[in-house]
Amino acid sequence: MVKKVIDKLRWNPSSFPKVNLENKNMFRLAMEHSGIGMALIAPDGTWLKVNQAICDIVGYTASELVKLDFQTITHPDDLEDDLTLLKQLLGGEIQTYNLDKRYFHKNGQLIWAKLTVSLVRDDDQQPLYFISQIQDITAQKKASDELSLANQEMEEFSYRLTHDLCSPLSSMEYVMEMAAKYIEDGDLPNALKTVRITQAGITKLSDLVESVLDVSKIKLQEEDNLPVDVPVVVYKALEALSYMQNYSRLDIETRFDYIGSINTKPQKFMQIIDNLISNAIKYQDTRKPNSFVRISTYKIDGDFILEVRDNGLGVDEIYRDKLFTMFERFHPEASFGTGLGLYMVKKSADILGGSLAYSAPEVGKGSIFRLTLPASTVKLS
């Protein structure tokens, strides 16, 4: 059966016209119909002829491109390497070269491309034009950069996690030895004290393991976009967090200038809200008689904004560049924490196609966290 199918598909060479390899139009047709970008470029860098694939890559029409040179749309950081290789090509030191470089799209975006260049000379070996082949590798570069970043994060994550697990385990081993000695000596009060210290350490380890699992869920858990009623999510979070220490002394205010649903990933959105509000509760300044948390939503230029503002301990300016990195703790005296909360919030915001920003109030201490979800990724109801 397979052979019969192959026989049916087999071409009869006599049924096709013979190709004239001397036909001068062959190169033109090959260039115009090529699936990758092809161009003829003058020795001074001006575009002489381009195919449609190049126009699609950089966003210019053919008539627009031939009025430019390649230097104009090349990222300045990549231009020197390109020109150096061109000089070597003109000098006969090399016959062709390959280069990953960036072009500016007509709309201003950066495009990563794989460039292959060769040189055509006349009978007197004088340069006529360059033949450039350009492939858009933006998606591959992005994937490669994301993989590299993920590997880097995993290495740091493994190192820090090992450290954070080993240190308390070593301490607990020593404390339990002390507890056993106290029991042997009949000193039950001190034995009980050391056991409670161990219990606190186990609780911290449990919280750390739970946070590690949460990090894995954020990165691996697939979610569809669904309608989410923002005020309902906020009020549920406040109710769930009302058990926290010093919750009752806070003045908590909600203001929803935008009331309604957004289409987003529910679990990740709820995780962001829970974490931002719980941080505002944990890191309140209990020395202040008027501690507050303000939760608001509004729109700016069509973008959805969720803001959580407080007058708590805040984050000193010298630490703010580490705010969303793993295992960073800024107020261990107020709450131990795992140092993974804001890292997870930032990852969730990225997955939602949004951004997370921190700022300090103009007057006094405190924190302002703003989650921005662009209108292009959120359908406001």
mmCIF file of C-alpha atoms in Angstrom:
data_model
loop_
_atom_site.group_PDB
_atom_site.id
_atom_site.type_symbol
_atom_site.label_atom_id
_atom_site.label_comp_id
_atom_site.label_asym_id
_atom_site.label_seq_id
_atom_site.Cartn_x
_atom_site.Cartn_y
_atom_site.Cartn_z
ATOM 1 C CA MET A 1 0.000 0.000 0.000
ATOM 2 C CA VAL A 2 2.815 2.417 0.962
ATOM 3 C CA LYS A 3 4.634 1.679 -2.291
ATOM 4 C CA LYS A 4 1.500 2.429 -4.287
ATOM 5 C CA VAL A 5 1.088 5.790 -2.556
ATOM 6 C CA ILE A 6 4.743 6.659 -3.232
ATOM 7 C CA ASP A 7 4.340 5.661 -6.858
ATOM 8 C CA LYS A 8 1.371 7.992 -7.186
ATOM 9 C CA LEU A 9 3.363 10.856 -5.682
ATOM 10 C CA ARG A 10 6.432 10.188 -7.788
ATOM 11 C CA TRP A 11 6.972 12.989 -10.292
ATOM 12 C CA ASN A 12 7.495 12.409 -13.962
ATOM 13 C CA PRO A 13 10.437 14.666 -14.901
ATOM 14 C CA SER A 14 9.251 14.846 -18.496
ATOM 15 C CA SER A 15 6.037 16.559 -17.357
ATOM 16 C CA PHE A 16 7.951 19.641 -16.131
ATOM 17 C CA PRO A 17 9.694 22.257 -18.267
ATOM 18 C CA LYS A 18 13.485 22.167 -18.236
ATOM 19 C CA VAL A 19 15.166 24.885 -16.167
ATOM 20 C CA ASN A 20 17.572 27.096 -18.050
ATOM 21 C CA LEU A 21 20.447 27.550 -15.600
ATOM 22 C CA GLU A 22 21.782 30.443 -17.709
ATOM 23 C CA ASN A 23 18.549 32.403 -17.273
ATOM 24 C CA LYS A 24 19.412 35.731 -15.660
ATOM 25 C CA ASN A 25 16.036 35.852 -13.959
ATOM 26 C CA MET A 26 16.760 32.750 -11.887
ATOM 27 C CA PHE A 27 18.603 34.600 -9.126
ATOM 28 C CA ARG A 28 15.981 37.354 -9.051
ATOM 29 C CA LEU A 29 13.149 34.824 -8.754
ATOM 30 C CA ALA A 30 15.016 32.805 -6.117
ATOM 31 C CA MET A 31 15.621 35.963 -4.117
ATOM 32 C CA GLU A 32 12.054 37.238 -4.374
ATOM 33 C CA HIS A 33 10.528 33.920 -3.352
ATOM 34 C CA SER A 34 13.043 33.005 -0.656
ATOM 35 C CA GLY A 35 11.591 32.236 2.768
ATOM 36 C CA ILE A 36 14.443 34.114 4.468
ATOM 37 C CA GLY A 37 15.431 37.726 4.073
ATOM 38 C CA MET A 38 17.793 38.413 1.188
ATOM 39 C CA ALA A 39 19.329 41.690 0.069
ATOM 40 C CA LEU A 40 21.969 43.131 -2.199
ATOM 41 C CA ILE A 41 23.885 45.850 -0.384
ATOM 42 C CA ALA A 42 26.343 48.357 -1.851
ATOM 43 C CA PRO A 43 29.870 48.622 -0.385
ATOM 44 C CA ASP A 44 28.807 51.856 1.365
ATOM 45 C CA GLY A 45 25.978 50.044 3.157
ATOM 46 C CA THR A 46 22.979 51.246 1.151
ATOM 47 C CA TRP A 47 20.318 48.689 0.303
ATOM 48 C CA LEU A 48 20.259 48.060 -3.465
ATOM 49 C CA LYS A 49 17.599 45.370 -3.619
ATOM 50 C CA VAL A 50 15.585 43.588 -0.926
ATOM 51 C CA ASN A 51 13.029 40.808 -0.936
ATOM 52 C CA GLN A 52 9.666 40.735 0.811
ATOM 53 C CA ALA A 53 10.965 38.545 3.652
ATOM 54 C CA ILE A 54 13.359 41.306 4.769
ATOM 55 C CA CYS A 55 10.557 43.861 4.569
ATOM 56 C CA ASP A 56 8.425 41.638 6.813
ATOM 57 C CA ILE A 57 11.280 41.297 9.330
ATOM 58 C CA VAL A 58 12.090 45.012 9.734
ATOM 59 C CA GLY A 59 8.692 46.507 8.909
ATOM 60 C CA TYR A 60 9.832 48.770 6.065
ATOM 61 C CA THR A 61 8.637 48.633 2.481
ATOM 62 C CA ALA A 62 11.216 47.956 -0.224
ATOM 63 C CA SER A 63 11.022 51.557 -1.418
ATOM 64 C CA GLU A 64 11.674 52.805 2.145
ATOM 65 C CA LEU A 65 14.633 50.497 2.717
ATOM 66 C CA VAL A 66 16.524 51.446 -0.455
ATOM 67 C CA LYS A 67 16.578 55.033 0.813
ATOM 68 C CA LEU A 68 18.438 53.888 3.950
ATOM 69 C CA ASP A 69 21.660 52.079 4.752
ATOM 70 C CA PHE A 70 21.926 49.059 7.018
ATOM 71 C CA GLN A 71 23.872 51.119 9.576
ATOM 72 C CA THR A 72 20.790 53.257 10.237
ATOM 73 C CA ILE A 73 18.651 50.357 11.427
ATOM 74 C CA THR A 74 21.437 48.415 13.192
ATOM 75 C CA HIS A 75 21.651 48.566 16.985
ATOM 76 C CA PRO A 76 24.695 50.749 17.815
ATOM 77 C CA ASP A 77 26.167 48.086 20.122
ATOM 78 C CA ASP A 78 26.288 45.617 17.205
ATOM 79 C CA LEU A 79 27.470 47.984 14.488
ATOM 80 C CA GLU A 80 31.200 47.867 15.233
ATOM 81 C CA ASP A 81 31.371 44.052 15.003
ATOM 82 C CA ASP A 82 29.435 44.132 11.734
ATOM 83 C CA LEU A 83 31.667 46.808 10.180
ATOM 84 C CA THR A 84 34.843 45.006 11.322
ATOM 85 C CA LEU A 85 33.741 41.826 9.559
ATOM 86 C CA LEU A 86 32.764 43.806 6.464
ATOM 87 C CA LYS A 87 36.265 45.311 6.284
ATOM 88 C CA GLN A 88 37.784 41.823 6.532
ATOM 89 C CA LEU A 89 35.470 40.687 3.738
ATOM 90 C CA LEU A 90 36.442 43.646 1.526
ATOM 91 C CA GLY A 91 40.118 43.047 2.291
ATOM 92 C CA GLY A 92 39.889 39.423 1.193
ATOM 93 C CA GLU A 93 40.747 38.114 4.664
ATOM 94 C CA ILE A 94 37.496 36.119 4.827
ATOM 95 C CA GLN A 95 35.059 34.849 2.188
ATOM 96 C CA THR A 96 31.860 35.091 4.262
ATOM 97 C CA TYR A 97 30.755 35.743 7.818
ATOM 98 C CA ASN A 98 27.882 34.995 10.195
ATOM 99 C CA LEU A 99 26.706 37.303 12.953
ATOM 100 C CA ASP A 100 23.811 37.463 15.405
ATOM 101 C CA LYS A 101 22.824 41.114 15.560
ATOM 102 C CA ARG A 102 19.946 43.443 16.356
ATOM 103 C CA TYR A 103 17.965 45.568 13.939
ATOM 104 C CA PHE A 104 15.479 48.293 14.764
ATOM 105 C CA HIS A 105 12.023 47.481 13.429
ATOM 106 C CA LYS A 106 10.177 50.431 11.916
ATOM 107 C CA ASN A 107 7.941 50.508 15.018
ATOM 108 C CA GLY A 108 10.997 50.845 17.284
ATOM 109 C CA GLN A 109 11.116 47.257 18.497
ATOM 110 C CA LEU A 110 14.412 45.386 18.530
ATOM 111 C CA ILE A 111 14.660 42.399 16.204
ATOM 112 C CA TRP A 112 17.321 39.741 16.673
ATOM 113 C CA ALA A 113 18.585 38.339 13.368
ATOM 114 C CA LYS A 114 21.107 35.810 12.140
ATOM 115 C CA LEU A 115 23.061 37.553 9.381
ATOM 116 C CA THR A 116 25.136 35.777 6.721
ATOM 117 C CA VAL A 117 27.124 37.973 4.334
ATOM 118 C CA SER A 118 29.230 37.253 1.254
ATOM 119 C CA LEU A 119 30.776 39.567 -1.359
ATOM 120 C CA VAL A 120 30.407 39.581 -5.138
ATOM 121 C CA ARG A 121 33.347 41.033 -7.117
ATOM 122 C CA ASP A 122 33.743 41.953 -10.776
ATOM 123 C CA ASP A 123 36.269 40.417 -13.181
ATOM 124 C CA ASP A 124 38.930 42.811 -11.839
ATOM 125 C CA GLN A 125 38.193 41.658 -8.267
ATOM 126 C CA GLN A 126 36.649 45.000 -7.379
ATOM 127 C CA PRO A 127 33.713 44.751 -4.914
ATOM 128 C CA LEU A 128 30.293 45.063 -6.541
ATOM 129 C CA TYR A 129 27.820 44.298 -3.766
ATOM 130 C CA PHE A 130 27.260 42.219 -0.664
ATOM 131 C CA ILE A 131 24.710 39.406 -0.574
ATOM 132 C CA SER A 132 23.072 39.429 2.854
ATOM 133 C CA GLN A 133 20.792 36.721 4.175
ATOM 134 C CA ILE A 134 18.770 37.578 7.262
ATOM 135 C CA GLN A 135 16.756 35.247 9.473
ATOM 136 C CA ASP A 136 14.542 36.510 12.298
ATOM 137 C CA ILE A 137 15.687 34.735 15.489
ATOM 138 C CA THR A 138 13.943 37.007 18.004
ATOM 139 C CA ALA A 139 11.780 34.193 19.383
ATOM 140 C CA GLN A 140 14.766 31.842 19.705
ATOM 141 C CA LYS A 141 16.822 34.538 21.452
ATOM 142 C CA LYS A 142 14.012 35.243 23.893
ATOM 143 C CA ALA A 143 13.610 31.537 24.655
ATOM 144 C CA SER A 144 17.379 31.165 25.085
ATOM 145 C CA ASP A 145 17.592 34.169 27.409
ATOM 146 C CA GLU A 146 14.650 32.883 29.459
ATOM 147 C CA LEU A 147 16.267 29.452 29.730
ATOM 148 C CA SER A 148 19.582 30.995 30.768
ATOM 149 C CA LEU A 149 17.844 33.121 33.393
ATOM 150 C CA ALA A 150 15.891 30.100 34.644
ATOM 151 C CA ASN A 151 19.108 28.078 34.965
ATOM 152 C CA GLN A 152 20.789 30.924 36.811
ATOM 153 C CA GLU A 153 17.817 31.243 39.157
ATOM 154 C CA MET A 154 17.770 27.485 39.711
ATOM 155 C CA GLU A 155 21.448 27.462 40.667
ATOM 156 C CA GLU A 156 20.934 30.322 43.106
ATOM 157 C CA PHE A 157 17.721 28.752 44.359
ATOM 158 C CA SER A 158 19.434 25.409 45.040
ATOM 159 C CA TYR A 159 22.349 27.046 46.828
ATOM 160 C CA ARG A 160 20.220 29.318 49.006
ATOM 161 C CA LEU A 161 17.677 26.609 49.730
ATOM 162 C CA THR A 162 20.424 24.209 50.829
ATOM 163 C CA HIS A 163 21.833 26.905 53.107
ATOM 164 C CA ASP A 164 18.427 27.779 54.567
ATOM 165 C CA LEU A 165 17.659 24.124 55.247
ATOM 166 C CA CYS A 166 21.040 23.081 56.626
ATOM 167 C CA SER A 167 21.519 25.960 59.074
ATOM 168 C CA PRO A 168 18.351 25.408 61.147
ATOM 169 C CA LEU A 169 18.760 21.625 60.982
ATOM 170 C CA SER A 170 22.245 21.921 62.461
ATOM 171 C CA SER A 171 20.941 24.263 65.147
ATOM 172 C CA MET A 172 18.050 21.961 65.996
ATOM 173 C CA GLU A 173 20.413 18.997 66.329
ATOM 174 C CA TYR A 174 22.423 20.930 68.913
ATOM 175 C CA VAL A 175 19.272 22.131 70.729
ATOM 176 C CA MET A 176 17.870 18.600 70.931
ATOM 177 C CA GLU A 177 21.160 17.382 72.414
ATOM 178 C CA MET A 178 20.804 20.110 75.034
ATOM 179 C CA ALA A 179 17.207 19.076 75.690
ATOM 180 C CA ALA A 180 18.274 15.459 76.205
ATOM 181 C CA LYS A 181 20.954 16.590 78.666
ATOM 182 C CA TYR A 182 18.446 18.725 80.600
ATOM 183 C CA ILE A 183 16.078 15.762 80.829
ATOM 184 C CA GLU A 184 18.870 13.500 82.053
ATOM 185 C CA ASP A 185 19.713 16.095 84.719
ATOM 186 C CA GLY A 186 16.046 16.422 85.700
ATOM 187 C CA ASP A 187 15.930 20.079 84.581
ATOM 188 C CA LEU A 188 12.475 19.934 82.966
ATOM 189 C CA PRO A 189 11.894 23.745 82.643
ATOM 190 C CA ASN A 190 15.013 24.187 80.501
ATOM 191 C CA ALA A 191 14.260 20.972 78.624
ATOM 192 C CA LEU A 192 10.792 22.322 77.781
ATOM 193 C CA LYS A 193 12.318 25.648 76.693
ATOM 194 C CA THR A 194 14.724 23.978 74.272
ATOM 195 C CA VAL A 195 11.961 21.766 72.858
ATOM 196 C CA ARG A 196 9.889 24.874 72.130
ATOM 197 C CA ILE A 197 12.881 26.438 70.387
ATOM 198 C CA THR A 198 13.097 23.311 68.233
ATOM 199 C CA GLN A 199 9.369 23.489 67.552
ATOM 200 C CA ALA A 200 9.756 27.074 66.303
ATOM 201 C CA GLY A 201 12.587 25.943 64.029
ATOM 202 C CA ILE A 202 10.462 23.149 62.598
ATOM 203 C CA THR A 203 7.678 25.654 61.896
ATOM 204 C CA LYS A 204 10.128 27.860 59.982
ATOM 205 C CA LEU A 205 11.330 24.888 57.972
ATOM 206 C CA SER A 206 7.748 23.900 57.212
ATOM 207 C CA ASP A 207 7.012 27.434 55.992
ATOM 208 C CA LEU A 208 10.122 27.329 53.818
ATOM 209 C CA VAL A 209 9.174 23.996 52.240
ATOM 210 C CA GLU A 210 5.638 25.274 51.610
ATOM 211 C CA SER A 211 7.017 28.405 49.926
ATOM 212 C CA VAL A 212 9.310 26.287 47.750
ATOM 213 C CA LEU A 213 6.279 24.265 46.636
ATOM 214 C CA ASP A 214 4.435 27.512 45.896
ATOM 215 C CA VAL A 215 7.336 28.667 43.693
ATOM 216 C CA SER A 216 7.112 25.411 41.741
ATOM 217 C CA LYS A 217 3.354 25.800 41.325
ATOM 218 C CA ILE A 218 3.714 29.327 39.971
ATOM 219 C CA LYS A 219 6.216 28.223 37.337
ATOM 220 C CA LEU A 220 4.563 24.946 36.353
ATOM 221 C CA GLN A 221 0.847 25.331 36.940
ATOM 222 C CA GLU A 222 -1.107 26.054 33.764
ATOM 223 C CA GLU A 223 -4.087 28.390 34.093
ATOM 224 C CA ASP A 224 -6.681 29.741 31.712
ATOM 225 C CA ASN A 225 -7.796 33.346 31.782
ATOM 226 C CA LEU A 226 -11.169 33.648 33.498
ATOM 227 C CA PRO A 227 -13.335 36.530 34.757
ATOM 228 C CA VAL A 228 -12.185 37.599 38.226
ATOM 229 C CA ASP A 229 -14.252 39.937 40.394
ATOM 230 C CA VAL A 230 -11.539 42.093 41.944
ATOM 231 C CA PRO A 231 -13.410 43.457 45.026
ATOM 232 C CA VAL A 232 -14.614 39.952 45.891
ATOM 233 C CA VAL A 233 -11.042 38.607 45.748
ATOM 234 C CA VAL A 234 -9.777 41.475 47.944
ATOM 235 C CA TYR A 235 -12.485 41.000 50.584
ATOM 236 C CA LYS A 236 -11.909 37.227 50.666
ATOM 237 C CA ALA A 237 -8.196 37.822 51.178
ATOM 238 C CA LEU A 238 -8.856 40.256 54.039
ATOM 239 C CA GLU A 239 -11.190 37.769 55.687
ATOM 240 C CA ALA A 240 -8.654 34.939 55.369
ATOM 241 C CA LEU A 241 -5.859 37.124 56.782
ATOM 242 C CA SER A 242 -7.865 38.525 59.696
ATOM 243 C CA TYR A 243 -6.300 35.907 62.023
ATOM 244 C CA MET A 244 -2.838 37.472 61.654
ATOM 245 C CA GLN A 245 -1.141 39.086 64.604
ATOM 246 C CA ASN A 246 -1.965 42.803 65.066
ATOM 247 C CA TYR A 247 -4.585 42.699 62.294
ATOM 248 C CA SER A 248 -7.211 44.277 64.550
ATOM 249 C CA ARG A 249 -5.117 47.387 65.268
ATOM 250 C CA LEU A 250 -4.923 48.319 61.578
ATOM 251 C CA ASP A 251 -7.159 50.826 59.845
ATOM 252 C CA ILE A 252 -7.913 48.962 56.608
ATOM 253 C CA GLU A 253 -9.569 50.906 53.809
ATOM 254 C CA THR A 254 -10.616 49.757 50.340
ATOM 255 C CA ARG A 255 -11.301 52.077 47.434
ATOM 256 C CA PHE A 256 -12.342 50.602 44.109
ATOM 257 C CA ASP A 257 -12.449 53.304 41.447
ATOM 258 C CA TYR A 258 -12.651 50.369 39.075
ATOM 259 C CA ILE A 259 -15.389 47.977 40.212
ATOM 260 C CA GLY A 260 -15.893 44.884 38.145
ATOM 261 C CA SER A 261 -14.203 41.859 36.668
ATOM 262 C CA ILE A 262 -10.990 41.404 34.768
ATOM 263 C CA ASN A 263 -10.013 38.421 32.636
ATOM 264 C CA THR A 264 -6.849 36.970 34.090
ATOM 265 C CA LYS A 265 -5.389 33.845 35.716
ATOM 266 C CA PRO A 266 -7.330 33.586 39.010
ATOM 267 C CA GLN A 267 -4.848 31.658 41.195
ATOM 268 C CA LYS A 268 -1.872 33.835 40.310
ATOM 269 C CA PHE A 269 -3.897 37.027 40.703
ATOM 270 C CA MET A 270 -5.148 35.900 44.131
ATOM 271 C CA GLN A 271 -1.625 34.928 45.167
ATOM 272 C CA ILE A 272 -0.437 38.468 44.381
ATOM 273 C CA ILE A 273 -3.221 40.066 46.416
ATOM 274 C CA ASP A 274 -2.769 37.688 49.380
ATOM 275 C CA ASN A 275 0.964 38.301 49.524
ATOM 276 C CA LEU A 276 0.841 42.084 49.211
ATOM 277 C CA ILE A 277 -1.853 42.431 51.892
ATOM 278 C CA SER A 278 -0.239 39.930 54.273
ATOM 279 C CA ASN A 279 3.085 41.782 53.944
ATOM 280 C CA ALA A 280 1.380 45.065 54.798
ATOM 281 C CA ILE A 281 -0.050 43.405 57.921
ATOM 282 C CA LYS A 282 3.169 41.639 58.964
ATOM 283 C CA TYR A 283 5.415 44.635 58.503
ATOM 284 C CA GLN A 284 3.254 47.318 60.074
ATOM 285 C CA ASP A 285 4.966 49.666 62.512
ATOM 286 C CA THR A 286 3.387 48.761 65.851
ATOM 287 C CA ARG A 287 4.915 51.880 67.421
ATOM 288 C CA LYS A 288 2.516 54.031 65.421
ATOM 289 C CA PRO A 289 -0.972 54.559 66.859
ATOM 290 C CA ASN A 290 -2.511 55.052 63.415
ATOM 291 C CA SER A 291 -1.227 52.147 61.299
ATOM 292 C CA PHE A 292 -3.183 51.719 58.076
ATOM 293 C CA VAL A 293 -3.440 49.650 54.895
ATOM 294 C CA ARG A 294 -5.093 51.151 51.795
ATOM 295 C CA ILE A 295 -6.149 48.876 48.934
ATOM 296 C CA SER A 296 -7.344 50.535 45.742
ATOM 297 C CA THR A 297 -8.001 49.824 42.085
ATOM 298 C CA TYR A 298 -8.135 52.274 39.211
ATOM 299 C CA LYS A 299 -7.306 52.663 35.519
ATOM 300 C CA ILE A 300 -4.591 54.718 33.830
ATOM 301 C CA ASP A 301 -4.604 54.929 30.024
ATOM 302 C CA GLY A 302 -6.743 51.803 29.933
ATOM 303 C CA ASP A 303 -4.385 49.802 32.140
ATOM 304 C CA PHE A 304 -5.702 48.164 35.306
ATOM 305 C CA ILE A 305 -3.880 49.144 38.520
ATOM 306 C CA LEU A 306 -4.092 47.416 41.897
ATOM 307 C CA GLU A 307 -2.368 49.394 44.641
ATOM 308 C CA VAL A 308 -1.571 48.334 48.210
ATOM 309 C CA ARG A 309 -0.284 51.199 50.358
ATOM 310 C CA ASP A 310 0.718 51.230 54.028
ATOM 311 C CA ASN A 311 2.602 53.332 56.567
ATOM 312 C CA GLY A 312 4.560 50.411 57.975
ATOM 313 C CA LEU A 313 8.281 49.712 58.205
ATOM 314 C CA GLY A 314 8.916 50.156 54.474
ATOM 315 C CA VAL A 315 12.118 49.114 52.700
ATOM 316 C CA ASP A 316 15.303 51.172 52.971
ATOM 317 C CA GLU A 317 16.496 52.530 49.645
ATOM 318 C CA ILE A 318 19.763 50.564 49.734
ATOM 319 C CA TYR A 319 17.799 47.274 49.675
ATOM 320 C CA ARG A 320 15.193 48.098 47.031
ATOM 321 C CA ASP A 321 17.160 46.689 44.101
ATOM 322 C CA LYS A 322 16.937 43.278 45.832
ATOM 323 C CA LEU A 323 13.261 43.556 46.662
ATOM 324 C CA PHE A 324 12.036 40.918 44.202
ATOM 325 C CA THR A 325 14.968 38.498 44.449
ATOM 326 C CA MET A 326 14.936 35.136 46.228
ATOM 327 C CA PHE A 327 15.621 34.652 49.932
ATOM 328 C CA GLU A 328 15.862 38.358 50.769
ATOM 329 C CA ARG A 329 14.510 39.325 54.204
ATOM 330 C CA PHE A 330 14.383 42.991 55.179
ATOM 331 C CA HIS A 331 12.734 42.947 58.622
ATOM 332 C CA PRO A 332 13.571 39.656 60.370
ATOM 333 C CA GLU A 333 12.898 41.301 63.724
ATOM 334 C CA ALA A 334 9.260 41.845 62.724
ATOM 335 C CA SER A 335 8.650 38.539 60.946
ATOM 336 C CA PHE A 336 11.004 35.735 59.972
ATOM 337 C CA GLY A 337 9.491 34.997 56.547
ATOM 338 C CA THR A 338 11.044 32.795 53.891
ATOM 339 C CA GLY A 339 12.329 35.538 51.605
ATOM 340 C CA LEU A 340 10.351 34.085 48.689
ATOM 341 C CA GLY A 341 7.077 35.991 48.898
ATOM 342 C CA LEU A 342 7.840 39.030 46.749
ATOM 343 C CA TYR A 343 9.869 36.888 44.358
ATOM 344 C CA MET A 344 6.733 34.787 43.773
ATOM 345 C CA VAL A 345 4.578 37.892 43.407
ATOM 346 C CA LYS A 346 6.919 39.277 40.750
ATOM 347 C CA LYS A 347 6.920 35.959 38.860
ATOM 348 C CA SER A 348 3.119 35.841 38.957
ATOM 349 C CA ALA A 349 2.898 39.419 37.670
ATOM 350 C CA ASP A 350 5.238 38.520 34.790
ATOM 351 C CA ILE A 351 3.122 35.485 33.882
ATOM 352 C CA LEU A 352 0.008 37.684 33.857
ATOM 353 C CA GLY A 353 1.766 39.969 31.355
ATOM 354 C CA GLY A 354 1.912 42.770 33.900
ATOM 355 C CA SER A 355 4.460 44.560 36.041
ATOM 356 C CA LEU A 356 5.015 45.080 39.745
ATOM 357 C CA ALA A 357 6.568 48.257 41.101
ATOM 358 C CA TYR A 358 7.556 49.498 44.541
ATOM 359 C CA SER A 359 7.784 53.055 45.750
ATOM 360 C CA ALA A 360 7.976 54.823 49.100
ATOM 361 C CA PRO A 361 5.555 57.510 50.282
ATOM 362 C CA GLU A 362 6.687 61.088 49.792
ATOM 363 C CA VAL A 363 6.308 61.697 53.528
ATOM 364 C CA GLY A 364 7.143 59.240 56.286
ATOM 365 C CA LYS A 365 7.858 55.529 56.109
ATOM 366 C CA GLY A 366 5.784 52.900 54.408
ATOM 367 C CA SER A 367 5.371 50.978 51.176
ATOM 368 C CA ILE A 368 3.402 51.359 47.949
ATOM 369 C CA PHE A 369 3.115 48.319 45.703
ATOM 370 C CA ARG A 370 1.438 48.714 42.313
ATOM 371 C CA LEU A 371 0.419 45.841 40.085
ATOM 372 C CA THR A 372 -0.186 47.015 36.516
ATOM 373 C CA LEU A 373 -1.990 44.797 34.039
ATOM 374 C CA PRO A 374 -2.038 46.341 30.546
ATOM 375 C CA ALA A 375 -5.298 46.725 28.680
ATOM 376 C CA SER A 376 -3.863 44.533 25.922
ATOM 377 C CA THR A 377 -3.746 41.548 28.268
ATOM 378 C CA VAL A 378 -6.785 42.281 30.448
ATOM 379 C CA LYS A 379 -10.307 42.634 29.109
ATOM 380 C CA LEU A 380 -11.996 45.004 31.474
ATOM 381 C CA SER A 381 -15.695 44.378 31.956
#
